[in-house]
Amino acid sequence: MTAPNLFLVYVRDAERSTAFYRGLLGIEPVFTSPRYVAFEVAPGVLFALWTGRSEHAVPGTPRTSEVGLMLPGPAAEIDKLHERWVAQGVRSVEPPTDEVFGRTFVVADPDGNLLRVSPID
């Protein structure tokens, strides 16, 4: 059996969301089309944006999952990243807090998709 290697996020505007994630993550897409954009986040692993189900990409839709970004280093690095993203205009959903797995925060993309930052397990 193979491990999951495609993480798909529904968006309403692929161009706007590409700019958001390009700026947020500091990476360039490996594939771009008008409705589907893919970023390679590890060898053979894609994080993709898709407008094919844009009816799901509205901020009022309940979110039952999150995209995770695990950072190395001390808790202070997580706080610094939160401050930097908020200064860039990213909407904070949950400010930095301590959980059982360490320091964490949650932000939202323009469509309300959640991104959680936490320490490396």
PDB file of C-alpha atoms in Angstrom:
ATOM      1  CA  MET A   1       0.000   0.000   0.000  1.00  0.00           C
ATOM      2  CA  THR A   2       1.211   3.509  -0.740  1.00  0.00           C
ATOM      3  CA  ALA A   3       1.044   6.502   1.585  1.00  0.00           C
ATOM      4  CA  PRO A   4      -1.186   9.492   0.711  1.00  0.00           C
ATOM      5  CA  ASN A   5       0.682  11.726  -1.712  1.00  0.00           C
ATOM      6  CA  LEU A   6      -1.894  14.290  -2.847  1.00  0.00           C
ATOM      7  CA  PHE A   7      -3.503  16.816  -0.512  1.00  0.00           C
ATOM      8  CA  LEU A   8      -6.245  18.748  -2.287  1.00  0.00           C
ATOM      9  CA  VAL A   9      -7.803  22.017  -1.131  1.00  0.00           C
ATOM     10  CA  TYR A  10     -10.921  23.448  -2.762  1.00  0.00           C
ATOM     11  CA  VAL A  11     -10.652  27.108  -3.741  1.00  0.00           C
ATOM     12  CA  ARG A  12     -12.854  29.562  -5.634  1.00  0.00           C
ATOM     13  CA  ASP A  13     -10.096  31.444  -7.435  1.00  0.00           C
ATOM     14  CA  ALA A  14      -7.010  29.405  -8.370  1.00  0.00           C
ATOM     15  CA  GLU A  15      -4.942  32.459  -9.300  1.00  0.00           C
ATOM     16  CA  ARG A  16      -5.646  34.261  -6.003  1.00  0.00           C
ATOM     17  CA  SER A  17      -5.035  31.122  -3.958  1.00  0.00           C
ATOM     18  CA  THR A  18      -1.817  30.361  -5.835  1.00  0.00           C
ATOM     19  CA  ALA A  19      -0.522  33.826  -4.966  1.00  0.00           C
ATOM     20  CA  PHE A  20      -1.588  33.332  -1.327  1.00  0.00           C
ATOM     21  CA  TYR A  21       0.181  29.965  -0.898  1.00  0.00           C
ATOM     22  CA  ARG A  22       3.208  31.001  -2.969  1.00  0.00           C
ATOM     23  CA  GLY A  23       3.720  33.945  -0.621  1.00  0.00           C
ATOM     24  CA  LEU A  24       2.850  32.046   2.535  1.00  0.00           C
ATOM     25  CA  LEU A  25       4.985  28.966   1.895  1.00  0.00           C
ATOM     26  CA  GLY A  26       7.668  30.520  -0.294  1.00  0.00           C
ATOM     27  CA  ILE A  27       7.418  27.800  -2.959  1.00  0.00           C
ATOM     28  CA  GLU A  28       6.510  27.762  -6.647  1.00  0.00           C
ATOM     29  CA  PRO A  29       3.911  25.508  -8.277  1.00  0.00           C
ATOM     30  CA  VAL A  30       5.131  22.521 -10.287  1.00  0.00           C
ATOM     31  CA  PHE A  31       1.925  22.441 -12.359  1.00  0.00           C
ATOM     32  CA  THR A  32      -0.449  25.274 -13.192  1.00  0.00           C
ATOM     33  CA  SER A  33      -3.752  25.301 -15.065  1.00  0.00           C
ATOM     34  CA  PRO A  34      -6.744  27.646 -14.830  1.00  0.00           C
ATOM     35  CA  ARG A  35      -8.537  25.351 -12.332  1.00  0.00           C
ATOM     36  CA  TYR A  36      -5.811  23.182 -10.767  1.00  0.00           C
ATOM     37  CA  VAL A  37      -2.418  24.176  -9.340  1.00  0.00           C
ATOM     38  CA  ALA A  38       0.020  21.790  -7.652  1.00  0.00           C
ATOM     39  CA  PHE A  39       2.950  22.489  -5.334  1.00  0.00           C
ATOM     40  CA  GLU A  40       5.451  19.712  -4.637  1.00  0.00           C
ATOM     41  CA  VAL A  41       5.959  19.829  -0.867  1.00  0.00           C
ATOM     42  CA  ALA A  42       8.221  16.761  -0.671  1.00  0.00           C
ATOM     43  CA  PRO A  43       9.512  14.374  -3.325  1.00  0.00           C
ATOM     44  CA  GLY A  44       6.417  12.797  -4.859  1.00  0.00           C
ATOM     45  CA  VAL A  45       3.999  14.610  -2.518  1.00  0.00           C
ATOM     46  CA  LEU A  46       1.694  17.326  -3.866  1.00  0.00           C
ATOM     47  CA  PHE A  47      -0.344  20.020  -2.164  1.00  0.00           C
ATOM     48  CA  ALA A  48      -2.885  21.128  -4.775  1.00  0.00           C
ATOM     49  CA  LEU A  49      -5.516  23.819  -5.230  1.00  0.00           C
ATOM     50  CA  TRP A  50      -8.629  22.955  -7.251  1.00  0.00           C
ATOM     51  CA  THR A  51     -11.646  24.991  -8.330  1.00  0.00           C
ATOM     52  CA  GLY A  52     -13.516  21.902  -9.535  1.00  0.00           C
ATOM     53  CA  ARG A  53     -15.635  21.828  -6.383  1.00  0.00           C
ATOM     54  CA  SER A  54     -15.756  25.535  -5.666  1.00  0.00           C
ATOM     55  CA  GLU A  55     -19.201  25.247  -4.056  1.00  0.00           C
ATOM     56  CA  HIS A  56     -17.330  23.749  -1.089  1.00  0.00           C
ATOM     57  CA  ALA A  57     -14.878  26.657  -0.981  1.00  0.00           C
ATOM     58  CA  VAL A  58     -16.928  29.221   0.864  1.00  0.00           C
ATOM     59  CA  PRO A  59     -15.928  30.605   4.268  1.00  0.00           C
ATOM     60  CA  GLY A  60     -19.273  29.574   5.804  1.00  0.00           C
ATOM     61  CA  THR A  61     -18.685  25.872   5.075  1.00  0.00           C
ATOM     62  CA  PRO A  62     -17.715  24.014   8.253  1.00  0.00           C
ATOM     63  CA  ARG A  63     -14.087  22.850   8.133  1.00  0.00           C
ATOM     64  CA  THR A  64     -13.450  19.393   9.528  1.00  0.00           C
ATOM     65  CA  SER A  65      -9.802  19.119   8.543  1.00  0.00           C
ATOM     66  CA  GLU A  66      -6.680  21.238   8.496  1.00  0.00           C
ATOM     67  CA  VAL A  67      -3.530  21.458   6.420  1.00  0.00           C
ATOM     68  CA  GLY A  68      -0.581  21.051   8.770  1.00  0.00           C
ATOM     69  CA  LEU A  69       2.814  22.685   8.706  1.00  0.00           C
ATOM     70  CA  MET A  70       5.266  21.336  11.289  1.00  0.00           C
ATOM     71  CA  LEU A  71       8.235  23.551  12.102  1.00  0.00           C
ATOM     72  CA  PRO A  72      11.576  22.690  13.692  1.00  0.00           C
ATOM     73  CA  GLY A  73      12.911  24.762  16.541  1.00  0.00           C
ATOM     74  CA  PRO A  74      11.609  26.273  19.753  1.00  0.00           C
ATOM     75  CA  ALA A  75       8.093  27.566  20.460  1.00  0.00           C
ATOM     76  CA  ALA A  76       9.313  31.119  19.890  1.00  0.00           C
ATOM     77  CA  GLU A  77       9.731  30.308  16.169  1.00  0.00           C
ATOM     78  CA  ILE A  78       6.049  29.412  15.945  1.00  0.00           C
ATOM     79  CA  ASP A  79       5.103  32.700  17.609  1.00  0.00           C
ATOM     80  CA  LYS A  80       7.364  34.628  15.210  1.00  0.00           C
ATOM     81  CA  LEU A  81       5.795  32.949  12.174  1.00  0.00           C
ATOM     82  CA  HIS A  82       2.307  33.809  13.434  1.00  0.00           C
ATOM     83  CA  GLU A  83       3.318  37.448  13.894  1.00  0.00           C
ATOM     84  CA  ARG A  84       4.848  37.567  10.407  1.00  0.00           C
ATOM     85  CA  TRP A  85       1.802  36.018   8.706  1.00  0.00           C
ATOM     86  CA  VAL A  86      -0.665  38.278  10.547  1.00  0.00           C
ATOM     87  CA  ALA A  87       1.441  41.311   9.554  1.00  0.00           C
ATOM     88  CA  GLN A  88       1.088  40.123   5.940  1.00  0.00           C
ATOM     89  CA  GLY A  89      -2.697  40.154   6.319  1.00  0.00           C
ATOM     90  CA  VAL A  90      -3.323  36.450   6.911  1.00  0.00           C
ATOM     91  CA  ARG A  91      -6.437  35.869   9.044  1.00  0.00           C
ATOM     92  CA  SER A  92      -5.645  34.244  12.392  1.00  0.00           C
ATOM     93  CA  VAL A  93      -8.319  31.805  13.548  1.00  0.00           C
ATOM     94  CA  GLU A  94      -6.557  30.567  16.684  1.00  0.00           C
ATOM     95  CA  PRO A  95      -3.661  32.577  18.145  1.00  0.00           C
ATOM     96  CA  PRO A  96      -0.558  30.767  19.417  1.00  0.00           C
ATOM     97  CA  THR A  97      -1.382  28.484  22.306  1.00  0.00           C
ATOM     98  CA  ASP A  98       0.145  25.461  24.011  1.00  0.00           C
ATOM     99  CA  GLU A  99      -1.429  22.075  23.298  1.00  0.00           C
ATOM    100  CA  VAL A 100      -0.414  18.530  24.257  1.00  0.00           C
ATOM    101  CA  PHE A 101       1.814  18.365  21.147  1.00  0.00           C
ATOM    102  CA  GLY A 102       3.396  21.803  21.700  1.00  0.00           C
ATOM    103  CA  ARG A 103       2.983  25.409  20.585  1.00  0.00           C
ATOM    104  CA  THR A 104       0.451  25.840  17.781  1.00  0.00           C
ATOM    105  CA  PHE A 105      -1.742  28.300  15.893  1.00  0.00           C
ATOM    106  CA  VAL A 106      -4.311  28.211  13.088  1.00  0.00           C
ATOM    107  CA  VAL A 107      -4.800  30.613  10.180  1.00  0.00           C
ATOM    108  CA  ALA A 108      -7.255  30.582   7.280  1.00  0.00           C
ATOM    109  CA  ASP A 109      -6.712  31.024   3.558  1.00  0.00           C
ATOM    110  CA  PRO A 110      -8.999  33.305   1.511  1.00  0.00           C
ATOM    111  CA  ASP A 111     -11.580  30.497   1.177  1.00  0.00           C
ATOM    112  CA  GLY A 112     -11.617  29.621   4.871  1.00  0.00           C
ATOM    113  CA  ASN A 113      -9.403  26.501   4.581  1.00  0.00           C
ATOM    114  CA  LEU A 114      -7.503  26.027   7.831  1.00  0.00           C
ATOM    115  CA  LEU A 115      -3.728  25.778   8.212  1.00  0.00           C
ATOM    116  CA  ARG A 116      -2.286  24.645  11.540  1.00  0.00           C
ATOM    117  CA  VAL A 117       1.333  25.338  12.438  1.00  0.00           C
ATOM    118  CA  SER A 118       2.868  23.137  15.133  1.00  0.00           C
ATOM    119  CA  PRO A 119       6.242  21.726  16.157  1.00  0.00           C
ATOM    120  CA  ILE A 120       7.700  18.627  14.527  1.00  0.00           C
ATOM    121  CA  ASP A 121       6.481  15.529  16.360  1.00  0.00           C
TER     122      ASP A 121
END
